[in-house]
Coordinates of C-alpha atoms in Angstrom, one line a residue:
Chain A
M1 CA 40.5 -43.0 -46.9
P2 CA 39.6 -41.1 -43.8
L3 CA 40.4 -43.0 -40.5
S4 CA 37.3 -44.2 -38.5
K5 CA 36.8 -42.6 -35.1
R6 CA 37.6 -45.9 -33.5
R7 CA 40.8 -46.6 -35.4
R8 CA 41.8 -42.9 -34.8
A9 CA 41.6 -43.3 -30.8
R10 CA 43.6 -46.8 -31.0
I11 CA 46.4 -45.0 -32.8
I12 CA 46.4 -42.1 -30.5
R13 CA 46.5 -44.6 -27.3
G14 CA 49.5 -46.2 -28.9
V15 CA 51.2 -43.0 -29.1
Q16 CA 50.5 -42.1 -25.5
Y17 CA 51.7 -45.7 -24.4
G18 CA 54.9 -44.8 -26.7
V19 CA 55.6 -41.6 -25.0
L20 CA 55.4 -43.2 -21.6
V21 CA 57.8 -46.2 -22.4
A22 CA 60.1 -43.6 -24.0
A23 CA 60.2 -41.3 -20.8
V24 CA 60.6 -44.3 -18.5
V25 CA 63.7 -45.8 -20.7
I26 CA 65.4 -42.3 -21.0
F27 CA 65.1 -41.8 -17.3
A28 CA 66.3 -45.2 -16.4
L29 CA 69.4 -44.6 -18.7
V30 CA 70.2 -41.0 -17.6
A31 CA 69.5 -41.3 -13.9
D32 CA 72.4 -41.9 -11.5
W33 CA 71.0 -45.0 -9.9
H34 CA 73.8 -44.9 -7.4
Q35 CA 73.4 -41.5 -6.0
L36 CA 69.7 -41.8 -6.0
R37 CA 69.8 -44.7 -3.7
T38 CA 72.6 -43.0 -1.5
A39 CA 70.3 -39.9 -1.2
F40 CA 66.9 -41.5 -0.7
F41 CA 67.7 -45.1 0.5
D42 CA 70.7 -45.0 2.8
V43 CA 70.2 -48.0 4.6
N44 CA 72.5 -46.8 7.1
V45 CA 70.7 -43.4 7.6
A46 CA 67.4 -44.9 8.1
K47 CA 68.8 -47.3 10.7
A48 CA 69.9 -44.2 12.7
L49 CA 66.8 -42.6 12.7
F50 CA 64.9 -45.5 14.4
P51 CA 63.4 -45.8 17.0
D52 CA 63.3 -41.7 17.6
I53 CA 61.4 -41.1 14.6
I54 CA 58.6 -43.5 15.8
T55 CA 58.7 -43.0 19.6
T56 CA 59.2 -39.2 19.4
A57 CA 58.4 -37.8 15.8
L58 CA 55.4 -40.0 14.7
V59 CA 54.0 -40.0 18.6
N60 CA 54.2 -36.1 18.9
T61 CA 52.8 -35.6 15.1
V62 CA 49.6 -37.5 16.4
L63 CA 49.5 -35.9 19.8
Y64 CA 49.5 -32.3 18.2
T65 CA 47.0 -33.1 15.5
L66 CA 44.8 -34.8 18.1
L67 CA 45.2 -31.6 20.3
G68 CA 44.3 -29.2 17.4
F69 CA 41.4 -31.3 16.3
G70 CA 39.7 -31.8 19.7
F71 CA 40.0 -28.2 20.5
G72 CA 38.9 -27.1 17.0
L73 CA 36.0 -29.6 17.0
A74 CA 34.7 -28.3 20.2
L75 CA 34.8 -24.6 19.1
G76 CA 33.5 -25.7 15.2
L77 CA 30.5 -27.1 17.1
V78 CA 30.2 -23.8 19.2
L79 CA 30.4 -21.6 15.8
A80 CA 28.1 -23.8 14.0
L81 CA 25.2 -23.4 16.6
M82 CA 26.2 -19.5 16.7
R83 CA 25.8 -19.5 13.0
L84 CA 22.4 -20.9 13.2
S85 CA 21.2 -19.1 16.1
S86 CA 18.0 -17.1 16.1
V87 CA 20.0 -14.2 17.7
P88 CA 21.4 -12.1 14.8
P89 CA 24.8 -11.0 16.7
Y90 CA 25.6 -14.6 17.1
R91 CA 25.4 -15.3 13.6
W92 CA 27.7 -12.4 12.8
I93 CA 30.2 -13.3 15.0
A94 CA 30.2 -17.1 13.7
V95 CA 30.3 -15.7 10.2
T96 CA 33.1 -13.1 10.7
Y97 CA 35.1 -15.8 12.4
I98 CA 34.8 -18.4 10.0
E99 CA 35.5 -16.2 7.0
F100 CA 38.6 -14.8 8.9
F101 CA 40.3 -17.8 9.9
R102 CA 39.5 -19.7 6.7
G103 CA 40.9 -16.5 4.7
I104 CA 44.3 -16.4 6.4
P105 CA 47.4 -18.9 6.4
A106 CA 47.7 -21.3 9.5
L107 CA 51.2 -20.2 9.3
L108 CA 50.3 -16.4 10.2
V109 CA 48.3 -18.0 13.2
F110 CA 51.2 -19.9 14.6
I111 CA 53.4 -16.6 14.3
A112 CA 50.6 -14.7 16.3
L113 CA 50.4 -17.3 18.8
G114 CA 54.1 -18.4 19.3
F115 CA 55.3 -15.1 19.3
G116 CA 52.9 -12.5 18.9
V117 CA 51.0 -13.3 22.0
P118 CA 53.8 -13.9 24.2
L119 CA 55.5 -10.8 23.4
A120 CA 52.3 -8.6 23.6
F121 CA 50.9 -10.0 26.9
E122 CA 54.2 -11.1 28.4
V123 CA 53.0 -14.5 29.2
A124 CA 54.6 -18.0 28.4
L125 CA 52.1 -20.2 26.7
D126 CA 52.9 -23.9 27.2
M127 CA 53.9 -25.5 23.8
N128 CA 51.0 -27.9 23.8
V129 CA 48.7 -25.1 24.5
T130 CA 50.1 -22.9 21.6
V131 CA 49.7 -25.7 19.3
M132 CA 46.1 -26.7 20.1
L133 CA 45.0 -23.1 19.9
S134 CA 46.8 -22.6 16.6
L135 CA 45.8 -25.9 15.0
G136 CA 42.4 -25.7 16.7
L137 CA 41.6 -21.9 15.7
V138 CA 42.0 -22.6 11.9
G139 CA 40.4 -26.0 12.0
A140 CA 37.1 -24.7 14.0
A141 CA 36.5 -22.4 11.1
Y142 CA 36.4 -25.2 8.6
M143 CA 34.7 -27.7 10.8
A144 CA 32.2 -25.2 11.7
E145 CA 30.7 -24.9 8.0
T146 CA 30.9 -28.8 8.0
I147 CA 28.9 -29.2 11.0
R148 CA 26.4 -26.4 10.0
A149 CA 25.8 -28.2 6.9
G150 CA 25.2 -31.6 8.8
I151 CA 22.8 -29.9 11.4
Q152 CA 20.9 -28.5 8.4
A153 CA 20.7 -32.3 6.6
V154 CA 19.2 -33.5 9.3
P155 CA 15.4 -33.5 8.1
K156 CA 12.9 -31.3 10.0
G157 CA 10.7 -34.1 11.1
Q158 CA 13.2 -35.3 13.6
T159 CA 13.2 -31.9 15.2
E160 CA 9.3 -32.0 15.0
A161 CA 9.2 -35.5 16.5
A162 CA 11.5 -34.8 19.3
R163 CA 9.6 -31.5 20.1
S164 CA 6.4 -33.1 19.9
L165 CA 7.6 -35.6 22.7
G166 CA 8.1 -32.7 24.8
M167 CA 11.8 -32.0 24.7
S168 CA 13.1 -28.5 24.7
H169 CA 14.7 -27.1 21.6
G170 CA 18.3 -27.7 23.4
R171 CA 17.7 -31.2 24.4
A172 CA 16.1 -32.2 20.7
M173 CA 19.3 -30.7 19.5
L174 CA 21.5 -32.4 21.9
S175 CA 19.7 -35.8 21.9
I176 CA 18.6 -36.0 18.2
V177 CA 19.8 -33.7 15.8
I178 CA 23.6 -33.3 16.5
P179 CA 24.2 -37.4 16.9
Q180 CA 22.6 -37.6 13.3
A181 CA 24.6 -34.5 12.0
F182 CA 27.6 -36.0 13.4
R183 CA 27.1 -39.3 11.5
I184 CA 26.5 -37.1 8.1
V185 CA 29.7 -35.2 8.7
L186 CA 32.1 -37.8 9.8
P187 CA 33.5 -38.3 6.3
P188 CA 34.1 -34.7 5.8
L189 CA 35.5 -34.2 9.6
T190 CA 37.8 -37.1 8.9
N191 CA 39.3 -35.3 6.1
E192 CA 39.8 -32.3 8.2
L193 CA 41.8 -34.5 10.5
I194 CA 43.9 -35.5 7.5
L195 CA 44.6 -31.9 6.6
L196 CA 45.3 -31.1 10.5
T197 CA 47.8 -34.1 10.5
K198 CA 49.7 -32.3 7.7
D199 CA 49.4 -28.6 9.1
S200 CA 50.7 -30.1 12.5
S201 CA 54.2 -29.7 10.6
L202 CA 53.9 -26.1 11.2
V203 CA 55.1 -26.1 14.7
Y204 CA 58.8 -26.3 13.4
L205 CA 58.1 -22.5 13.5
L206 CA 57.8 -22.2 17.5
G207 CA 61.4 -23.5 17.9
L208 CA 61.1 -26.9 19.5
S209 CA 63.3 -28.9 22.0
L210 CA 64.2 -32.3 20.9
G211 CA 61.7 -34.3 22.8
Q212 CA 59.1 -32.0 21.0
F213 CA 60.3 -32.8 17.5
E214 CA 57.4 -34.1 15.1
L215 CA 57.8 -35.7 12.0
A216 CA 58.7 -32.8 9.4
N217 CA 60.8 -31.2 12.1
F218 CA 62.9 -34.5 12.9
G219 CA 63.1 -35.0 9.2
R220 CA 64.9 -31.8 8.5
D221 CA 66.8 -32.2 11.5
A222 CA 68.3 -35.5 10.4
L223 CA 68.8 -34.1 7.0
N224 CA 71.0 -31.7 8.2
E225 CA 73.1 -34.2 10.2
H226 CA 73.2 -36.9 7.7
K227 CA 73.4 -34.9 4.2
S228 CA 70.8 -37.5 3.0
L229 CA 67.2 -37.2 1.7
T230 CA 66.5 -40.7 3.4
P231 CA 64.9 -38.9 6.6
I232 CA 62.9 -36.9 4.5
L233 CA 61.5 -39.8 2.5
I234 CA 60.9 -42.0 5.5
A235 CA 59.3 -39.0 7.4
G236 CA 56.7 -38.6 4.4
L237 CA 56.0 -42.4 4.6
L238 CA 55.2 -42.3 8.0
Y239 CA 52.7 -39.4 7.2
L240 CA 51.1 -41.8 5.0
V241 CA 51.2 -44.3 7.5
I242 CA 48.5 -42.0 9.5
T243 CA 46.7 -40.5 6.6
L244 CA 46.2 -43.4 4.3
P245 CA 44.3 -45.5 7.0
L246 CA 42.3 -42.3 7.9
G247 CA 41.2 -42.1 4.4
Q248 CA 39.9 -45.8 4.3
V249 CA 38.1 -44.9 7.4
V250 CA 36.4 -41.9 5.4
R251 CA 35.4 -44.4 2.7
R252 CA 34.1 -47.2 4.9
L253 CA 32.0 -44.5 6.7
E254 CA 30.6 -43.1 3.6
A255 CA 29.7 -46.8 2.5
R256 CA 28.0 -47.4 6.0
T257 CA 26.0 -44.0 5.6
A258 CA 24.7 -44.8 2.1
K259 CA 23.8 -48.1 3.5
A260 CA 21.6 -46.8 6.4
R261 CA 19.9 -44.6 4.2
Chain B
M1 CA -27.1 -47.7 6.0
T2 CA -30.5 -46.6 7.4
Q3 CA -30.6 -43.7 10.0
D4 CA -31.9 -46.0 12.6
K5 CA -28.9 -48.4 12.3
A6 CA -26.5 -45.5 12.2
E7 CA -27.8 -44.2 15.5
Q8 CA -27.8 -47.7 17.3
K9 CA -24.2 -47.9 15.9
A10 CA -23.3 -44.7 17.5
V11 CA -25.1 -45.5 20.8
E12 CA -22.9 -48.8 20.9
K13 CA -19.9 -46.9 20.4
A14 CA -20.4 -44.6 22.9
V15 CA -21.6 -47.3 25.7
Q16 CA -18.1 -48.8 24.6
K17 CA -16.3 -45.8 25.3
E18 CA -17.8 -45.0 28.6
T19 CA -16.7 -48.5 30.1
A20 CA -13.2 -48.0 28.5
K21 CA -13.3 -44.7 30.6
D22 CA -14.4 -45.9 33.6
A23 CA -11.2 -48.1 33.8
A24 CA -9.0 -45.4 32.8
P25 CA -8.3 -42.6 35.6
E26 CA -9.9 -38.9 34.6
N27 CA -7.2 -36.2 34.2
S28 CA -9.1 -33.4 35.1
G29 CA -12.9 -32.3 35.2
D30 CA -12.8 -30.4 31.9
A31 CA -14.6 -32.4 29.4
K32 CA -13.0 -31.2 26.0
A33 CA -9.8 -32.3 25.1
I34 CA -9.3 -29.7 22.4
D35 CA -10.8 -26.5 21.8
V36 CA -10.3 -24.3 18.9
Q37 CA -11.7 -21.0 18.7
G38 CA -11.5 -18.8 15.7
L39 CA -8.2 -20.1 14.6
H40 CA -6.4 -18.4 11.5
K41 CA -3.0 -19.3 10.0
A42 CA -1.4 -17.7 7.2
F43 CA 2.1 -18.6 5.7
G44 CA 2.8 -15.3 4.2
E45 CA 0.4 -14.3 1.8
L46 CA -1.2 -17.6 1.7
E47 CA -4.3 -17.8 4.2
V48 CA -4.2 -21.8 5.1
L49 CA -6.8 -21.6 8.0
R50 CA -9.6 -19.0 7.6
G51 CA -11.3 -18.9 10.9
I52 CA -12.0 -22.6 12.6
D53 CA -13.9 -23.3 15.6
F54 CA -14.2 -26.9 16.7
S55 CA -13.7 -29.0 19.5
V56 CA -13.0 -32.7 20.7
A57 CA -14.4 -34.2 23.9
R58 CA -12.5 -36.7 25.7
G59 CA -12.6 -40.2 24.6
E60 CA -13.9 -39.0 21.4
V61 CA -12.2 -39.9 18.1
V62 CA -12.6 -37.4 15.3
C63 CA -11.5 -37.8 11.7
I64 CA -10.5 -34.6 9.7
I65 CA -11.1 -35.3 5.9
G66 CA -10.4 -33.1 3.0
P67 CA -8.8 -32.5 -0.5
S68 CA -5.1 -31.8 -0.1
G69 CA -4.3 -28.2 0.7
S70 CA -7.5 -27.9 2.5
G71 CA -5.5 -27.0 5.7
K72 CA -6.3 -30.4 7.8
S73 CA -2.7 -31.0 8.5
T74 CA -2.1 -27.3 9.5
L75 CA -5.1 -27.4 11.9
L76 CA -3.6 -30.7 13.5
R77 CA -0.1 -29.1 13.9
C78 CA -1.6 -25.9 15.5
V79 CA -3.1 -27.9 18.1
N80 CA 0.5 -28.9 19.7
L81 CA 1.9 -25.6 18.0
L82 CA 4.4 -27.2 15.6
E83 CA 2.7 -24.2 13.7
E84 CA 2.2 -21.2 15.5
P85 CA -1.2 -19.9 14.8
S86 CA -1.7 -16.1 13.4
S87 CA -4.8 -15.7 15.4
G88 CA -7.3 -17.4 17.5
R89 CA -7.3 -19.7 20.8
V90 CA -6.4 -23.4 21.1
T91 CA -6.9 -25.0 24.6
V92 CA -5.6 -28.6 25.1
A93 CA -7.0 -30.5 28.1
G94 CA -7.7 -27.3 30.0
T95 CA -4.5 -25.5 29.2
E96 CA -4.4 -22.5 26.5
V97 CA -1.4 -23.4 24.2
T98 CA -1.8 -20.3 22.5
D99 CA -1.0 -18.4 25.8
P100 CA 2.4 -17.0 25.3
D101 CA 3.2 -17.7 29.2
V102 CA 2.5 -21.8 28.8
D103 CA 5.5 -23.6 28.7
I104 CA 4.6 -25.5 25.4
D105 CA 7.0 -28.4 26.2
L106 CA 4.9 -29.4 29.4
V107 CA 1.7 -29.4 27.1
R108 CA 3.2 -31.4 24.3
R109 CA 4.4 -34.2 26.5
R110 CA 0.6 -34.8 27.2
I111 CA -0.2 -35.1 23.4
G112 CA 1.1 -37.9 21.3
M113 CA 1.8 -37.2 17.8
V114 CA 2.1 -39.6 14.6
F115 CA 3.6 -38.2 11.5
Q116 CA 2.8 -39.0 7.9
S117 CA 6.6 -39.9 7.5
F118 CA 7.0 -41.7 10.6
N119 CA 10.0 -39.6 11.8
L120 CA 11.6 -42.2 13.9
F121 CA 14.9 -41.5 15.2
P122 CA 17.1 -43.6 12.9
H123 CA 20.3 -43.4 15.2
L124 CA 18.3 -45.2 17.8
T125 CA 17.0 -48.8 18.1
V126 CA 13.3 -49.3 18.3
L127 CA 13.7 -49.8 22.1
E128 CA 15.8 -46.6 22.5
N129 CA 13.5 -44.4 20.3
L130 CA 10.5 -45.4 22.8
T131 CA 12.8 -44.5 25.9
I132 CA 14.6 -41.4 24.8
A133 CA 11.7 -38.8 25.9
Q134 CA 10.5 -40.8 28.7
R135 CA 14.0 -40.8 30.2
R136 CA 14.9 -37.2 29.2
V137 CA 11.7 -35.5 29.5
L138 CA 9.8 -37.5 32.0
R139 CA 13.1 -38.3 34.0
R140 CA 12.0 -42.0 34.2
D141 CA 14.8 -44.3 35.2
R142 CA 16.0 -46.9 32.6
A143 CA 14.2 -49.9 33.9
E144 CA 11.0 -48.0 34.3
A145 CA 11.2 -46.6 30.7
D146 CA 12.3 -50.1 29.3
R147 CA 9.4 -51.7 30.9
I148 CA 6.8 -49.0 29.5
A149 CA 8.4 -49.2 26.2
R150 CA 8.1 -53.0 25.9
V151 CA 4.4 -53.1 27.1
N152 CA 3.9 -50.4 24.3
L153 CA 5.7 -52.4 21.7
E154 CA 3.6 -55.6 22.6
R155 CA 0.7 -53.2 22.2
V156 CA 1.5 -52.5 18.5
G157 CA 2.5 -56.1 18.1
L158 CA 6.3 -55.5 17.3
G159 CA 7.8 -56.9 20.8
E160 CA 10.4 -58.7 18.9
K161 CA 11.8 -55.7 17.3
E162 CA 13.1 -53.7 20.1
A163 CA 16.7 -54.1 19.3
S164 CA 16.3 -53.2 15.3
Y165 CA 17.2 -50.0 13.8
P166 CA 14.2 -48.1 12.0
A167 CA 15.9 -48.6 8.8
Q168 CA 15.6 -52.4 9.3
L169 CA 11.7 -52.2 9.5
S170 CA 9.0 -51.8 6.8
G171 CA 7.2 -48.8 6.6
G172 CA 4.1 -50.2 8.5
Q173 CA 6.4 -51.6 11.3
Q174 CA 8.0 -48.1 11.4
Q175 CA 4.5 -46.4 11.9
R176 CA 3.5 -48.8 14.4
V177 CA 6.8 -48.0 16.5
A178 CA 6.0 -44.3 16.0
I179 CA 2.7 -44.7 17.6
A180 CA 4.5 -47.0 20.5
R181 CA 6.7 -44.1 20.8
A182 CA 3.9 -41.5 21.5
L183 CA 2.1 -43.8 23.6
S184 CA 5.1 -44.4 26.0
M185 CA 4.6 -40.9 27.1
D186 CA 1.2 -41.7 28.5
P187 CA -0.3 -39.0 26.2
E188 CA -3.9 -37.7 27.1
L189 CA -4.8 -37.5 23.5
M190 CA -3.4 -38.4 20.1
L191 CA -2.9 -36.6 16.9
F192 CA -2.3 -38.4 13.7
D193 CA -1.3 -36.7 10.3
E194 CA -2.2 -38.8 7.6
P195 CA -0.5 -41.9 9.1
T196 CA -1.1 -44.1 6.3
S197 CA -0.3 -42.0 3.4
A198 CA 3.2 -42.8 3.2
L199 CA 2.5 -46.8 3.3
D200 CA 2.4 -49.3 0.8
P201 CA -1.6 -50.1 0.3
E202 CA -0.9 -53.8 2.0
L203 CA 0.8 -52.4 4.9
V204 CA -2.0 -49.9 5.8
G205 CA -4.4 -52.4 7.4
D206 CA -1.6 -53.1 10.4
V207 CA -1.4 -49.6 11.3
L208 CA -5.3 -48.8 11.1
A209 CA -5.8 -52.0 13.3
V210 CA -3.7 -50.6 15.9
M211 CA -5.5 -47.1 15.6
R212 CA -8.5 -49.1 15.9
S213 CA -7.8 -50.9 19.2
L214 CA -6.5 -47.5 20.5
A215 CA -10.1 -46.1 19.9
D216 CA -11.6 -49.0 21.5
E217 CA -9.5 -48.4 24.7
G218 CA -10.9 -45.1 25.0
M219 CA -8.2 -42.9 23.7
T220 CA -9.1 -39.5 22.5
M221 CA -8.0 -39.3 18.8
L222 CA -7.6 -36.3 16.3
V223 CA -6.9 -38.1 12.8
V224 CA -6.1 -36.4 9.4
T225 CA -6.7 -39.0 7.0
H226 CA -7.8 -40.3 3.4
E227 CA -9.0 -43.7 4.8
M228 CA -12.8 -43.2 4.4
S229 CA -13.6 -46.7 5.7
F230 CA -11.5 -45.8 8.9
A231 CA -13.5 -42.7 9.3
R232 CA -16.6 -44.5 8.6
E233 CA -16.2 -47.3 11.1
V234 CA -14.1 -46.0 13.8
A235 CA -14.6 -41.9 14.1
D236 CA -17.5 -40.4 16.4
R237 CA -17.3 -37.5 14.2
V238 CA -16.0 -36.6 10.9
V239 CA -14.9 -33.0 9.9
F240 CA -14.7 -32.0 6.2
M241 CA -12.5 -29.2 5.4
D242 CA -12.0 -27.5 2.1
G243 CA -10.2 -24.2 1.6
G244 CA -9.2 -23.3 5.1
V245 CA -12.5 -23.7 6.8
I246 CA -14.8 -26.6 8.2
V247 CA -17.4 -27.1 5.3
E248 CA -19.5 -29.8 7.4
E249 CA -19.0 -32.2 10.1
G250 CA -21.4 -34.6 12.3
I251 CA -21.3 -38.3 12.6
P252 CA -19.7 -40.2 9.9
E253 CA -22.9 -41.9 8.6
R254 CA -24.1 -38.6 8.0
V255 CA -20.8 -36.6 6.5
V256 CA -19.4 -39.5 4.6
G257 CA -22.7 -41.5 4.1
D258 CA -25.0 -38.7 3.2
P259 CA -23.1 -35.4 2.8
Q260 CA -25.2 -32.4 2.7
H261 CA -22.7 -30.3 0.9
E262 CA -21.9 -30.3 -2.6
R263 CA -18.2 -29.9 -2.1
T264 CA -18.2 -32.7 0.4
R265 CA -19.8 -34.9 -2.3
T266 CA -17.6 -33.8 -5.0
F267 CA -14.7 -34.7 -2.6
L268 CA -16.0 -38.2 -1.7
A269 CA -17.3 -38.9 -5.1
R270 CA -13.4 -38.4 -6.2
V271 CA -12.1 -40.3 -3.1
L272 CA -14.3 -43.4 -3.0
D273 CA -14.5 -43.8 -6.9
P274 CA -11.6 -42.0 -8.5
A275 CA -12.5 -43.5 -11.9
A276 CA -16.0 -42.3 -11.9
A277 CA -15.5 -38.8 -10.6
E278 CA -13.1 -38.6 -13.7
V279 CA -16.0 -38.9 -16.0
G280 CA -18.7 -37.1 -13.9
E281 CA -16.3 -34.1 -12.7
V282 CA -19.0 -31.8 -11.4
A283 CA -18.3 -28.0 -10.9
D284 CA -17.7 -27.0 -7.4
T285 CA -20.5 -24.7 -7.0
G286 CA -21.2 -25.2 -3.0
P287 CA -21.1 -22.2 -0.9
T288 CA -17.7 -21.4 0.5
G289 CA -16.7 -20.3 3.9
K290 CA -19.6 -21.6 5.7
R291 CA -20.1 -24.1 8.4
V292 CA -23.0 -26.4 8.6
D293 CA -24.3 -28.9 10.9
R294 CA -23.0 -27.8 14.4

């Protein structure tokens, strides 16, 4: 007798559970729990990390991210407005910029600004400025496209109402369109902030002094010192301490926008 | 309605207007609030306005009626240059808005506009909707702008809603806020683009009542509408448009009550009694492109 569809589905589901249980059992038997615990959860190593991993590394990660995000947001807004300009050359410049910086690795930008610019122009950029420019230049390209989409998502009637009240084009943009555009793009912009938080780890390339360490660099340094994976695990968890609430914020914002519409 | 009665009513209305106007300060010597000459507008291949000549006097209430696609909204939008005319002259309160040297922002602040879809600013409270242009455009200080906004909110019967956001209001309330927003700029004339077409039937009355009281106060109004009773009772003049031209215009008793043109009759039959028009559908045989009754 052929199996009914529902019966077959139930059997397949049973097999899937079976495979999962088997994998867990085998892993539990084979794994060297003692070694795993010393590698990942060495309490003494963990204790040695605090409080510096918070007061220096976490703080610096947040600082670098915010510097890059702030600059990137401002530049991204300018690029978005250029992209929508009625003057064609502005549009070309914006499109070229966006395509260029979206297409190259952020790593390359860090190298160019960290080493290329100081060598070629014989100027010493401040560390924070280098980070701000590197993260911001790349972030701006992404944010420009997001902001442009947001501006275009504001209904045309809003501009018409503003203009019919006697507002100039610029005033209508500033007071009416851009505030609404930002509400629309707040969720995707927060996602961009999460991406930048992770990209901030690229500053390790620049060769940091102790006080400038951020999470990834701090973790790597501690790894060498303690020969333990514990610092990496804790650094990872601290990234989550930053990014998970941001993800929560995105969900909250999305729910709020859905309600306001 | 007999001709005599109609005339008597028109005279009464004119007297009311005079009284209202005496109370309000005159803005300039020009008697025409809107003057349109030889207006053409094309969107690409599509000719929407094909030679419009008409004018609105100060204190006059003019309703534009006509089937959809007849160009009524486009005509209205050409008055404050939301649409750029292809050719022709538009003069508003003595200023030729089609003159490229004219600062359109200066003219627009004197023209109130009310849209079919309200277009309130959703990120601002009702009060802020009314004050933002006063403050940013007219440079009134906050206290002054708030005071004027509250006066106008009371005028449309929504004084208690100043802290609400547009999304918290019904369509009819939103449209009344939109009217109050336009009034807060102290406009010399008001344009209404199908102000009740997006409303649920039971909400139409409140908006029309506000418009009616505005008309009684002597406001110059140009109204694109499908509300025939409003046109008949409030308008000084009704303009019927079809196919991008004015087919006929005159006092409402004449245009709505006793239309001279076949096209007007067909349209009115459809609007006033859709079910009957369905049965007795008459072919549109009226002459095209000619204005009558001027």
